[in-house]
PDB file of C-alpha atoms in Angstrom:
ATOM      1  CA  MET A   1     -23.834 -22.982  56.237  1.00 64.00           C
ATOM      2  CA  ALA A   2     -22.190 -25.858  57.821  1.00 68.00           C
ATOM      3  CA  ALA A   3     -20.025 -26.375  55.483  1.00 67.00           C
ATOM      4  CA  LEU A   4     -18.733 -22.852  55.134  1.00 65.00           C
ATOM      5  CA  ALA A   5     -18.237 -23.470  58.873  1.00 63.00           C
ATOM      6  CA  ARG A   6     -16.658 -26.743  58.941  1.00 68.00           C
ATOM      7  CA  GLN A   7     -14.501 -25.095  55.141  1.00 67.00           C
ATOM      8  CA  LEU A   8     -14.037 -21.494  56.994  1.00 66.00           C
ATOM      9  CA  LEU A   9     -14.094 -22.103  61.588  1.00 67.00           C
ATOM     10  CA  GLY A  10     -12.831 -25.785  61.164  1.00 71.00           C
ATOM     11  CA  ASP A  11     -16.931 -26.868  63.031  1.00 69.00           C
ATOM     12  CA  ALA A  12     -20.158 -26.945  60.812  1.00 70.00           C
ATOM     13  CA  ILE A  13     -21.729 -26.431  64.941  1.00 73.00           C
ATOM     14  CA  LEU A  14     -20.219 -22.738  64.173  1.00 73.00           C
ATOM     15  CA  SER A  15     -22.872 -22.397  60.917  1.00 74.00           C
ATOM     16  CA  ASN A  16     -25.568 -21.930  63.615  1.00 82.00           C
ATOM     17  CA  MET A  17     -23.292 -18.616  64.747  1.00 80.00           C
ATOM     18  CA  LEU A  18     -22.196 -17.962  60.913  1.00 74.00           C
ATOM     19  CA  LEU A  19     -26.239 -18.130  60.026  1.00 82.00           C
ATOM     20  CA  LEU A  20     -26.946 -15.449  62.620  1.00 83.00           C
ATOM     21  CA  GLY A  21     -24.267 -12.933  61.640  1.00 81.00           C
ATOM     22  CA  TYR A  22     -25.733 -13.432  58.352  1.00 82.00           C
ATOM     23  CA  ALA A  23     -28.604 -12.585  59.610  1.00 83.00           C
ATOM     24  CA  TRP A  24     -27.948  -9.549  61.561  1.00 78.00           C
ATOM     25  CA  GLN A  25     -26.273  -7.692  58.336  1.00 84.00           C
ATOM     26  CA  LYS A  26     -28.969  -8.480  56.487  1.00 81.00           C
ATOM     27  CA  GLY A  27     -31.348  -7.009  58.919  1.00 81.00           C
ATOM     28  CA  ALA A  28     -33.583  -9.361  59.989  1.00 77.00           C
ATOM     29  CA  ILE A  29     -32.386  -8.729  64.210  1.00 80.00           C
ATOM     30  CA  PRO A  30     -33.261  -5.485  66.044  1.00 80.00           C
ATOM     31  CA  VAL A  31     -30.524  -5.698  68.205  1.00 79.00           C
ATOM     32  CA  ARG A  32     -27.404  -3.214  68.292  1.00 84.00           C
ATOM     33  CA  ARG A  33     -24.289  -4.417  67.279  1.00 83.00           C
ATOM     34  CA  PRO A  34     -21.752  -3.906  70.539  1.00 84.00           C
ATOM     35  CA  ALA A  35     -24.635  -5.599  72.390  1.00 82.00           C
ATOM     36  CA  MET A  36     -25.115  -8.893  70.290  1.00 80.00           C
ATOM     37  CA  GLU A  37     -20.659  -9.321  70.633  1.00 82.00           C
ATOM     38  CA  LYS A  38     -21.669  -8.360  74.793  1.00 81.00           C
ATOM     39  CA  ALA A  39     -23.820 -11.895  74.315  1.00 81.00           C
ATOM     40  CA  ILE A  40     -21.768 -13.377  72.992  1.00 78.00           C
ATOM     41  CA  GLU A  41     -19.230 -12.956  75.580  1.00 80.00           C
ATOM     42  CA  LEU A  42     -21.078 -12.894  78.363  1.00 79.00           C
ATOM     43  CA  ASN A  43     -22.570 -17.166  77.081  1.00 74.00           C
ATOM     44  CA  GLY A  44     -18.377 -17.539  77.847  1.00 65.00           C
ATOM     45  CA  VAL A  45     -17.573 -20.590  75.457  1.00 65.00           C
ATOM     46  CA  ALA A  46     -15.558 -20.090  72.691  1.00 71.00           C
ATOM     47  CA  ALA A  47     -16.563 -17.099  73.164  1.00 79.00           C
ATOM     48  CA  ALA A  48     -13.186 -15.376  70.386  1.00 80.00           C
ATOM     49  CA  THR A  49     -14.384 -18.923  67.380  1.00 81.00           C
ATOM     50  CA  ASN A  50     -18.146 -17.103  68.362  1.00 80.00           C
ATOM     51  CA  GLN A  51     -17.411 -13.621  67.343  1.00 83.00           C
ATOM     52  CA  LYS A  52     -15.122 -14.862  64.587  1.00 84.00           C
ATOM     53  CA  ALA A  53     -18.339 -16.520  63.321  1.00 80.00           C
ATOM     54  CA  PHE A  54     -20.566 -13.743  63.664  1.00 83.00           C
ATOM     55  CA  ALA A  55     -18.387 -11.816  61.880  1.00 87.00           C
ATOM     56  CA  LEU A  56     -18.066 -13.667  58.980  1.00 81.00           C
ATOM     57  CA  GLY A  57     -20.954 -13.948  58.535  1.00 81.00           C
ATOM     58  CA  ARG A  58     -22.150 -10.162  58.151  1.00 86.00           C
ATOM     59  CA  TRP A  59     -18.788 -10.047  55.694  1.00 79.00           C
ATOM     60  CA  LEU A  60     -20.289 -12.986  53.249  1.00 78.00           C
ATOM     61  CA  ALA A  61     -24.063 -11.053  54.223  1.00 80.00           C
ATOM     62  CA  HIS A  62     -21.685  -8.226  52.695  1.00 77.00           C
ATOM     63  CA  ASP A  63     -19.804  -9.581  50.279  1.00 75.00           C
ATOM     64  CA  ASN A  64     -20.985 -12.759  49.026  1.00 72.00           C
ATOM     65  CA  ALA A  65     -18.236 -13.326  46.209  1.00 71.00           C
ATOM     66  CA  ALA A  66     -15.153 -12.374  48.486  1.00 70.00           C
ATOM     67  CA  VAL A  67     -15.827 -14.842  51.286  1.00 66.00           C
ATOM     68  CA  LEU A  68     -16.325 -17.621  48.114  1.00 67.00           C
ATOM     69  CA  ARG A  69     -12.976 -16.835  47.166  1.00 64.00           C
ATOM     70  CA  LEU A  70     -11.728 -18.195  50.937  1.00 64.00           C
ATOM     71  CA  LEU A  71     -13.206 -21.667  49.582  1.00 59.00           C
ATOM     72  CA  ALA A  72     -10.460 -21.223  46.583  1.00 54.00           C
ATOM     73  CA  PRO A  73      -8.500 -24.650  46.338  1.00 46.00           C
ATOM     74  CA  VAL A  74      -4.603 -24.648  47.962  1.00 42.00           C
ATOM     75  CA  GLN A  75      -1.868 -27.032  47.995  1.00 41.00           C
ATOM     76  CA  VAL A  76      -1.587 -29.495  50.556  1.00 41.00           C
ATOM     77  CA  VAL A  77       2.604 -29.760  50.441  1.00 39.00           C
ATOM     78  CA  ARG A  78       3.532 -33.206  52.983  1.00 44.00           C
ATOM     79  CA  MET A  79       6.483 -32.444  54.004  1.00 41.00           C
ATOM     80  CA  GLN A  80       8.750 -35.771  55.264  1.00 43.00           C
ATOM     81  CA  MET A  81      10.770 -34.473  57.910  1.00 40.00           C
ATOM     82  CA  LYS A  82      13.768 -37.299  59.361  1.00 43.00           C
ATOM     83  CA  ALA A  83      12.932 -39.816  61.829  1.00 39.00           C
ATOM     84  CA  GLY A  84      14.336 -37.895  65.304  1.00 42.00           C
ATOM     85  CA  GLY A  85      14.548 -34.748  63.519  1.00 50.00           C
ATOM     86  CA  SER A  86      10.527 -33.237  64.205  1.00 85.00           C
ATOM     87  CA  LEU A  87      11.727 -33.068  68.055  1.00 90.00           C
ATOM     88  CA  ALA A  88      14.661 -30.808  67.597  1.00 91.00           C
ATOM     89  CA  GLY A  89      12.537 -28.953  65.109  1.00 92.00           C
ATOM     90  CA  LEU A  90       9.878 -28.424  67.409  1.00 93.00           C
ATOM     91  CA  ILE A  91      12.886 -27.064  69.939  1.00 94.00           C
ATOM     92  CA  ASP A  92      13.942 -25.036  67.941  1.00 95.00           C
ATOM     93  CA  ASP A  93      11.018 -23.339  66.726  1.00 94.00           C
ATOM     94  CA  ARG A  94       9.695 -22.435  70.092  1.00 96.00           C
ATOM     95  CA  THR A  95      12.918 -21.516  71.259  1.00 96.00           C
ATOM     96  CA  ARG A  96      12.917 -19.229  68.847  1.00 95.00           C
ATOM     97  CA  ARG A  97       9.232 -17.579  68.848  1.00 96.00           C
ATOM     98  CA  LEU A  98      10.574 -17.290  72.534  1.00 96.00           C
ATOM     99  CA  VAL A  99      13.316 -14.794  71.289  1.00 95.00           C
ATOM    100  CA  GLY A 100      10.249 -12.911  70.122  1.00 94.00           C
ATOM    101  CA  TYR A 101       8.362 -13.052  72.818  1.00 95.00           C
ATOM    102  CA  GLN A 102      10.380 -11.179  75.753  1.00 93.00           C
ATOM    103  CA  ASN A 103      14.032 -12.206  75.661  1.00 94.00           C
ATOM    104  CA  ALA A 104      17.115 -14.911  74.376  1.00 94.00           C
ATOM    105  CA  ALA A 105      17.370 -15.445  78.199  1.00 94.00           C
ATOM    106  CA  LEU A 106      13.314 -17.009  78.915  1.00 95.00           C
ATOM    107  CA  ALA A 107      14.574 -19.238  75.238  1.00 96.00           C
ATOM    108  CA  ASP A 108      17.461 -20.171  77.406  1.00 96.00           C
ATOM    109  CA  ARG A 109      15.260 -20.810  80.583  1.00 96.00           C
ATOM    110  CA  TYR A 110      12.952 -23.395  77.976  1.00 97.00           C
ATOM    111  CA  ARG A 111      15.840 -24.788  76.507  1.00 96.00           C
ATOM    112  CA  LYS A 112      18.240 -25.827  79.918  1.00 96.00           C
ATOM    113  CA  ARG A 113      14.375 -27.023  80.898  1.00 95.00           C
ATOM    114  CA  ILE A 114      13.917 -29.195  78.156  1.00 96.00           C
ATOM    115  CA  ALA A 115      17.430 -31.006  78.228  1.00 95.00           C
ATOM    116  CA  ALA A 116      16.819 -31.714  81.834  1.00 94.00           C
ATOM    117  CA  VAL A 117      13.921 -33.251  81.447  1.00 93.00           C
ATOM    118  CA  GLN A 118      15.743 -35.528  77.989  1.00 93.00           C
ATOM    119  CA  ARG A 119      17.790 -36.647  80.208  1.00 92.00           C
ATOM    120  CA  THR A 120      15.626 -37.592  82.649  1.00 91.00           C
ATOM    121  CA  LEU A 121      14.013 -39.340  80.207  1.00 90.00           C
ATOM    122  CA  ALA A 122      16.881 -41.255  78.570  1.00 88.00           C
ATOM    123  CA  GLY A 123      16.305 -44.967  77.715  1.00 83.00           C
ATOM    124  CA  ARG A 124      12.059 -44.779  77.843  1.00 85.00           C
ATOM    125  CA  SER A 125      11.037 -46.021  74.653  1.00 85.00           C
ATOM    126  CA  ASP A 126       7.963 -43.551  75.302  1.00 87.00           C
ATOM    127  CA  ALA A 127      10.774 -40.465  76.070  1.00 89.00           C
ATOM    128  CA  GLU A 128      11.011 -38.819  72.859  1.00 91.00           C
ATOM    129  CA  ALA A 129       6.765 -38.827  73.026  1.00 92.00           C
ATOM    130  CA  LEU A 130       7.103 -37.120  76.864  1.00 93.00           C
ATOM    131  CA  VAL A 131       9.784 -35.187  75.524  1.00 94.00           C
ATOM    132  CA  ARG A 132       7.496 -33.257  72.550  1.00 94.00           C
ATOM    133  CA  GLN A 133       4.447 -32.995  75.387  1.00 93.00           C
ATOM    134  CA  VAL A 134       6.791 -30.957  77.521  1.00 95.00           C
ATOM    135  CA  ALA A 135       7.600 -28.962  75.048  1.00 95.00           C
ATOM    136  CA  THR A 136       4.331 -28.323  73.892  1.00 95.00           C
ATOM    137  CA  GLN A 137       2.974 -27.495  77.092  1.00 95.00           C
ATOM    138  CA  TYR A 138       6.304 -25.913  78.857  1.00 96.00           C
ATOM    139  CA  PHE A 139       5.941 -23.753  75.770  1.00 97.00           C
ATOM    140  CA  ARG A 140       2.231 -22.551  76.727  1.00 95.00           C
ATOM    141  CA  VAL A 141       2.793 -22.005  80.240  1.00 95.00           C
ATOM    142  CA  LEU A 142       5.861 -19.436  79.386  1.00 96.00           C
ATOM    143  CA  ALA A 143       4.099 -17.604  76.382  1.00 95.00           C
ATOM    144  CA  VAL A 144       0.604 -16.739  77.934  1.00 93.00           C
ATOM    145  CA  LYS A 145      -0.556 -14.704  75.831  1.00 91.00           C
ATOM    146  CA  ASP A 146      -0.829 -11.365  77.852  1.00 90.00           C
ATOM    147  CA  GLU A 147      -1.686  -7.567  77.439  1.00 90.00           C
ATOM    148  CA  PHE A 148       2.379  -7.008  76.339  1.00 92.00           C
ATOM    149  CA  GLU A 149       2.150 -10.087  73.777  1.00 93.00           C
ATOM    150  CA  VAL A 150      -0.930  -8.625  72.664  1.00 91.00           C
ATOM    151  CA  ALA A 151       0.827  -5.588  71.493  1.00 91.00           C
ATOM    152  CA  ARG A 152       3.407  -7.094  70.278  1.00 93.00           C
ATOM    153  CA  LEU A 153       1.357  -8.736  67.861  1.00 92.00           C
ATOM    154  CA  TYR A 154      -1.289  -6.569  67.049  1.00 91.00           C
ATOM    155  CA  ALA A 155       1.988  -3.916  66.404  1.00 90.00           C
ATOM    156  CA  ARG A 156       3.641  -5.827  64.109  1.00 89.00           C
ATOM    157  CA  PRO A 157       3.976  -5.165  60.037  1.00 88.00           C
ATOM    158  CA  GLU A 158       1.914  -8.485  58.993  1.00 88.00           C
ATOM    159  CA  PHE A 159      -0.974  -7.958  61.149  1.00 86.00           C
ATOM    160  CA  LEU A 160      -1.465  -4.784  58.642  1.00 83.00           C
ATOM    161  CA  GLN A 161      -0.908  -6.742  55.903  1.00 85.00           C
ATOM    162  CA  SER A 162      -3.524  -9.379  56.307  1.00 85.00           C
ATOM    163  CA  LEU A 163      -5.800  -7.257  56.847  1.00 82.00           C
ATOM    164  CA  ARG A 164      -4.584  -5.271  53.334  1.00 82.00           C
ATOM    165  CA  ASP A 165      -4.971  -8.762  51.761  1.00 81.00           C
ATOM    166  CA  ALA A 166      -8.437  -9.257  52.296  1.00 79.00           C
ATOM    167  CA  PHE A 167     -10.152  -6.738  52.139  1.00 77.00           C
ATOM    168  CA  GLU A 168     -10.287  -4.199  49.593  1.00 75.00           C
ATOM    169  CA  GLY A 169     -11.139  -0.262  49.709  1.00 77.00           C
ATOM    170  CA  GLU A 170     -10.258   2.037  52.863  1.00 80.00           C
ATOM    171  CA  PHE A 171     -11.262   0.705  56.440  1.00 79.00           C
ATOM    172  CA  LYS A 172     -11.218   0.878  59.543  1.00 82.00           C
ATOM    173  CA  ILE A 173      -9.019  -0.931  62.316  1.00 86.00           C
ATOM    174  CA  GLY A 174     -11.131  -1.863  66.321  1.00 85.00           C
ATOM    175  CA  PHE A 175      -9.552  -3.535  68.892  1.00 85.00           C
ATOM    176  CA  HIS A 176     -11.869  -5.450  71.862  1.00 82.00           C
ATOM    177  CA  LEU A 177     -10.127  -5.277  74.978  1.00 82.00           C
ATOM    178  CA  ALA A 178      -9.231  -6.422  78.627  1.00 76.00           C
ATOM    179  CA  GLY A 179      -6.052  -6.060  79.879  1.00 69.00           C
ATOM    180  CA  GLY A 180      -5.136  -2.500  81.582  1.00 68.00           C
ATOM    181  CA  PRO A 181      -7.411   0.310  81.706  1.00 73.00           C
ATOM    182  CA  PHE A 182      -9.635  -1.520  79.486  1.00 76.00           C
ATOM    183  CA  GLY A 183     -10.866  -3.843  81.600  1.00 71.00           C
ATOM    184  CA  LYS A 184     -14.554  -2.767  83.246  1.00 72.00           C
ATOM    185  CA  LEU A 185     -16.231  -4.751  85.520  1.00 68.00           C
ATOM    186  CA  ASP A 186     -19.197  -5.808  85.245  1.00 69.00           C
ATOM    187  CA  LYS A 187     -21.512  -4.692  88.037  1.00 68.00           C
ATOM    188  CA  LEU A 188     -24.428  -7.407  86.934  1.00 70.00           C
ATOM    189  CA  THR A 189     -22.226 -10.294  86.067  1.00 68.00           C
ATOM    190  CA  GLY A 190     -18.796  -9.693  87.907  1.00 67.00           C
ATOM    191  CA  LYS A 191     -16.839 -10.076  85.480  1.00 71.00           C
ATOM    192  CA  VAL A 192     -14.402  -7.788  83.269  1.00 70.00           C
ATOM    193  CA  SER A 193     -15.479  -7.068  79.744  1.00 73.00           C
ATOM    194  CA  LYS A 194     -14.107  -6.013  77.280  1.00 77.00           C
ATOM    195  CA  THR A 195     -13.954  -2.325  75.683  1.00 81.00           C
ATOM    196  CA  ARG A 196     -13.539  -1.591  71.970  1.00 86.00           C
ATOM    197  CA  VAL A 197     -11.111   0.978  70.484  1.00 85.00           C
ATOM    198  CA  GLY A 198     -10.348   2.614  67.551  1.00 86.00           C
ATOM    199  CA  GLY A 199      -7.204   2.286  64.930  1.00 85.00           C
ATOM    200  CA  TRP A 200      -5.785   5.113  67.112  1.00 86.00           C
ATOM    201  CA  ILE A 201      -3.822   2.631  69.739  1.00 88.00           C
ATOM    202  CA  ARG A 202      -1.850   1.181  67.337  1.00 88.00           C
ATOM    203  CA  PRO A 203       1.262   3.274  68.000  1.00 90.00           C
ATOM    204  CA  MET A 204       0.406   2.282  71.674  1.00 92.00           C
ATOM    205  CA  PHE A 205       1.132  -1.002  71.200  1.00 91.00           C
ATOM    206  CA  ARG A 206       4.131  -0.293  69.467  1.00 92.00           C
ATOM    207  CA  MET A 207       5.392   1.468  72.638  1.00 94.00           C
ATOM    208  CA  LEU A 208       4.080  -1.663  75.111  1.00 92.00           C
ATOM    209  CA  ALA A 209       5.744  -4.268  72.689  1.00 92.00           C
ATOM    210  CA  SER A 210       9.352  -2.410  72.874  1.00 93.00           C
ATOM    211  CA  VAL A 211       9.439  -2.399  77.079  1.00 93.00           C
ATOM    212  CA  ARG A 212       8.284  -5.799  76.435  1.00 93.00           C
ATOM    213  CA  PHE A 213      11.568  -7.595  78.017  1.00 91.00           C
ATOM    214  CA  LEU A 214       9.965  -6.292  81.309  1.00 92.00           C
ATOM    215  CA  ARG A 215       7.552  -8.477  82.169  1.00 92.00           C
ATOM    216  CA  GLY A 216       7.593 -10.339  85.670  1.00 89.00           C
ATOM    217  CA  SER A 217       9.616  -7.841  87.053  1.00 90.00           C
ATOM    218  CA  TRP A 218       8.930  -4.986  89.763  1.00 91.00           C
ATOM    219  CA  LEU A 219       8.710  -2.417  87.460  1.00 92.00           C
ATOM    220  CA  ASP A 220       5.732  -4.153  85.160  1.00 92.00           C
ATOM    221  CA  PRO A 221       2.225  -2.736  85.067  1.00 90.00           C
ATOM    222  CA  PHE A 222       0.573  -5.269  84.826  1.00 90.00           C
ATOM    223  CA  ALA A 223       2.040  -8.399  87.087  1.00 90.00           C
ATOM    224  CA  ARG A 224      -0.446  -8.189  90.258  1.00 90.00           C
ATOM    225  CA  GLY A 225      -3.251  -8.614  88.067  1.00 87.00           C
ATOM    226  CA  ALA A 226      -5.112 -11.721  88.508  1.00 87.00           C
ATOM    227  CA  GLU A 227      -4.642 -12.762  85.425  1.00 89.00           C
ATOM    228  CA  ALA A 228      -1.207 -12.570  86.049  1.00 92.00           C
ATOM    229  CA  VAL A 229      -0.696 -14.267  89.276  1.00 94.00           C
ATOM    230  CA  LEU A 230      -2.558 -16.829  88.100  1.00 94.00           C
ATOM    231  CA  ASN A 231       0.075 -17.466  85.086  1.00 94.00           C
ATOM    232  CA  ARG A 232       2.582 -17.551  87.158  1.00 95.00           C
ATOM    233  CA  ARG A 233       0.792 -20.164  89.582  1.00 95.00           C
ATOM    234  CA  VAL A 234       0.576 -22.741  86.667  1.00 95.00           C
ATOM    235  CA  ARG A 235       4.269 -21.641  85.024  1.00 96.00           C
ATOM    236  CA  ASP A 236       5.960 -22.276  88.848  1.00 96.00           C
ATOM    237  CA  ALA A 237       3.387 -25.676  89.226  1.00 95.00           C
ATOM    238  CA  TYR A 238       4.657 -26.847  86.030  1.00 95.00           C
ATOM    239  CA  GLU A 239       8.016 -26.329  86.772  1.00 95.00           C
ATOM    240  CA  GLU A 240       7.664 -28.261  89.864  1.00 94.00           C
ATOM    241  CA  ASP A 241       6.265 -30.641  88.373  1.00 93.00           C
ATOM    242  CA  LEU A 242       9.235 -31.058  85.549  1.00 93.00           C
ATOM    243  CA  ASP A 243      11.549 -30.987  88.766  1.00 91.00           C
ATOM    244  CA  ALA A 244       9.800 -33.940  89.882  1.00 88.00           C
ATOM    245  CA  ILE A 245      10.202 -36.479  87.515  1.00 88.00           C
ATOM    246  CA  GLU A 246      13.633 -37.442  88.746  1.00 82.00           C
ATOM    247  CA  GLN A 247      12.724 -39.375  91.363  1.00 83.00           C
ATOM    248  CA  VAL A 248       9.367 -40.331  90.113  1.00 81.00           C
ATOM    249  CA  ALA A 249      10.080 -41.150  86.428  1.00 80.00           C
ATOM    250  CA  ALA A 250      12.139 -44.515  86.549  1.00 77.00           C
ATOM    251  CA  GLN A 251       8.768 -45.750  89.557  1.00 79.00           C
ATOM    252  CA  TRP A 252       4.915 -44.416  87.514  1.00 82.00           C
ATOM    253  CA  PRO A 253       3.493 -45.711  85.084  1.00 81.00           C
ATOM    254  CA  ALA A 254       3.337 -44.555  82.041  1.00 84.00           C
ATOM    255  CA  GLU A 255      -0.096 -43.252  82.425  1.00 86.00           C
ATOM    256  CA  ARG A 256       0.459 -41.421  85.117  1.00 87.00           C
ATOM    257  CA  LEU A 257       3.844 -39.868  83.649  1.00 89.00           C
ATOM    258  CA  ARG A 258       1.629 -38.145  80.812  1.00 90.00           C
ATOM    259  CA  GLU A 259      -0.793 -36.675  82.879  1.00 91.00           C
ATOM    260  CA  LEU A 260       1.659 -35.061  85.286  1.00 91.00           C
ATOM    261  CA  LEU A 261       3.014 -34.214  81.714  1.00 93.00           C
ATOM    262  CA  ALA A 262      -0.184 -32.509  80.254  1.00 92.00           C
ATOM    263  CA  TRP A 263      -2.160 -30.301  82.836  1.00 93.00           C
ATOM    264  CA  PRO A 264      -1.393 -27.494  81.222  1.00 94.00           C
ATOM    265  CA  ALA A 265      -3.152 -28.021  77.923  1.00 91.00           C
ATOM    266  CA  SER A 266      -6.570 -27.056  80.436  1.00 89.00           C
ATOM    267  CA  VAL A 267      -4.944 -24.196  81.060  1.00 90.00           C
ATOM    268  CA  ARG A 268      -7.048 -22.061  77.940  1.00 87.00           C
ATOM    269  CA  GLY A 269      -9.051 -18.774  78.033  1.00 82.00           C
ATOM    270  CA  TYR A 270      -9.345 -15.589  79.321  1.00 79.00           C
ATOM    271  CA  GLY A 271     -10.721 -14.218  82.398  1.00 80.00           C
ATOM    272  CA  HIS A 272     -12.994 -15.939  84.127  1.00 80.00           C
ATOM    273  CA  VAL A 273     -12.799 -18.671  81.171  1.00 83.00           C
ATOM    274  CA  ARG A 274      -9.076 -18.984  82.015  1.00 87.00           C
ATOM    275  CA  GLU A 275      -9.500 -19.128  85.966  1.00 89.00           C
ATOM    276  CA  ARG A 276     -12.626 -22.298  85.305  1.00 89.00           C
ATOM    277  CA  GLN A 277     -10.002 -23.718  83.303  1.00 90.00           C
ATOM    278  CA  ALA A 278      -7.251 -23.482  84.961  1.00 91.00           C
ATOM    279  CA  GLN A 279      -9.454 -24.851  88.293  1.00 91.00           C
ATOM    280  CA  SER A 280      -9.419 -28.065  85.790  1.00 91.00           C
ATOM    281  CA  GLY A 281      -6.457 -27.920  85.299  1.00 91.00           C
ATOM    282  CA  PHE A 282      -4.815 -28.020  88.425  1.00 92.00           C
ATOM    283  CA  ALA A 283      -7.216 -30.594  89.586  1.00 92.00           C
ATOM    284  CA  ARG A 284      -6.118 -33.268  86.717  1.00 91.00           C
ATOM    285  CA  ARG A 285      -2.095 -32.460  88.645  1.00 91.00           C
ATOM    286  CA  ASP A 286      -3.488 -32.811  91.176  1.00 91.00           C
ATOM    287  CA  LYS A 287      -4.773 -36.375  90.728  1.00 89.00           C
ATOM    288  CA  ALA A 288      -1.487 -37.237  88.975  1.00 87.00           C
ATOM    289  CA  ARG A 289       0.606 -36.390  92.368  1.00 86.00           C
ATOM    290  CA  SER A 290      -2.020 -38.010  94.537  1.00 82.00           C
ATOM    291  CA  ASN A 291      -3.103 -41.004  93.285  1.00 57.00           C
ATOM    292  CA  PRO A 292      -1.789 -43.493  94.210  1.00 52.00           C
ATOM    293  CA  PHE A 293      -1.414 -46.467  91.149  1.00 46.00           C
ATOM    294  CA  PRO A 294      -0.957 -50.275  91.290  1.00 45.00           C
ATOM    295  CA  ASN A 295       2.536 -51.845  92.382  1.00 47.00           C
ATOM    296  CA  GLU A 296       3.166 -47.894  94.412  1.00 47.00           C
ATOM    297  CA  GLU A 297       2.440 -46.857  97.361  1.00 48.00           C
ATOM    298  CA  ALA A 298       0.635 -44.530  98.320  1.00 43.00           C
ATOM    299  CA  SER A 299       2.974 -40.965  99.880  1.00 41.00           C
TER     300      SER A 299
END
């Protein structure tokens, strides 16, 4: 199980959840599936990954051969990129993704910010590494996986095709959603839980994805939600930091600058997990912005 978990899920520690799913599918655990999935969700630790491991364990019990086929060796292709080309490729890739995520205006906003950072850091020996960090983190704070993005990803024909490639015969699709009207407040925990809906919702996904240009506008039906407010707070804080480095880049030591530009990496997950992670990210930001370094006067 450990080898299977490592190869298919990337971490041998997930073998425990894999085994739990296997045992449940075999009838060894007298608990209903929604209750099992709810327990994994409430645990709050890598819930999505553990749900995936639980589902894979169930699949392993149901069709062992199908799961083992996933372990078939693949050919690893290593691409050699021209010196200096990888950063440009990263920026181009993220720019294209932002067009799909929302529109060309957001992609242009991203590219202009990155270009400004490149000008600010020009001449530093670590400039490329720092710009790469900004290109990665700024994309993350702009392209948050919100209700519009979930709808867009699930509405894509590639999603349904991936299921047909993975499963044989007829199958039913279910989604666990916590956004908009599907989020339910658990009176016991005070946290928002998910609602399971069937494949009938895919036309609604397509409709919502088609109006994703409303994101962030006064017509955005999700804009006042707690998570949307938090995401804007993270974005605005990071843009403020990108503006600030123009004044401090020449004086700050490399480690402090790296920390300031990297803090959004701490903001992960959804719901209450994201709120907790955001607190950690803002703490990293505050430390980078306020703690003096050697040979620097405290502000």
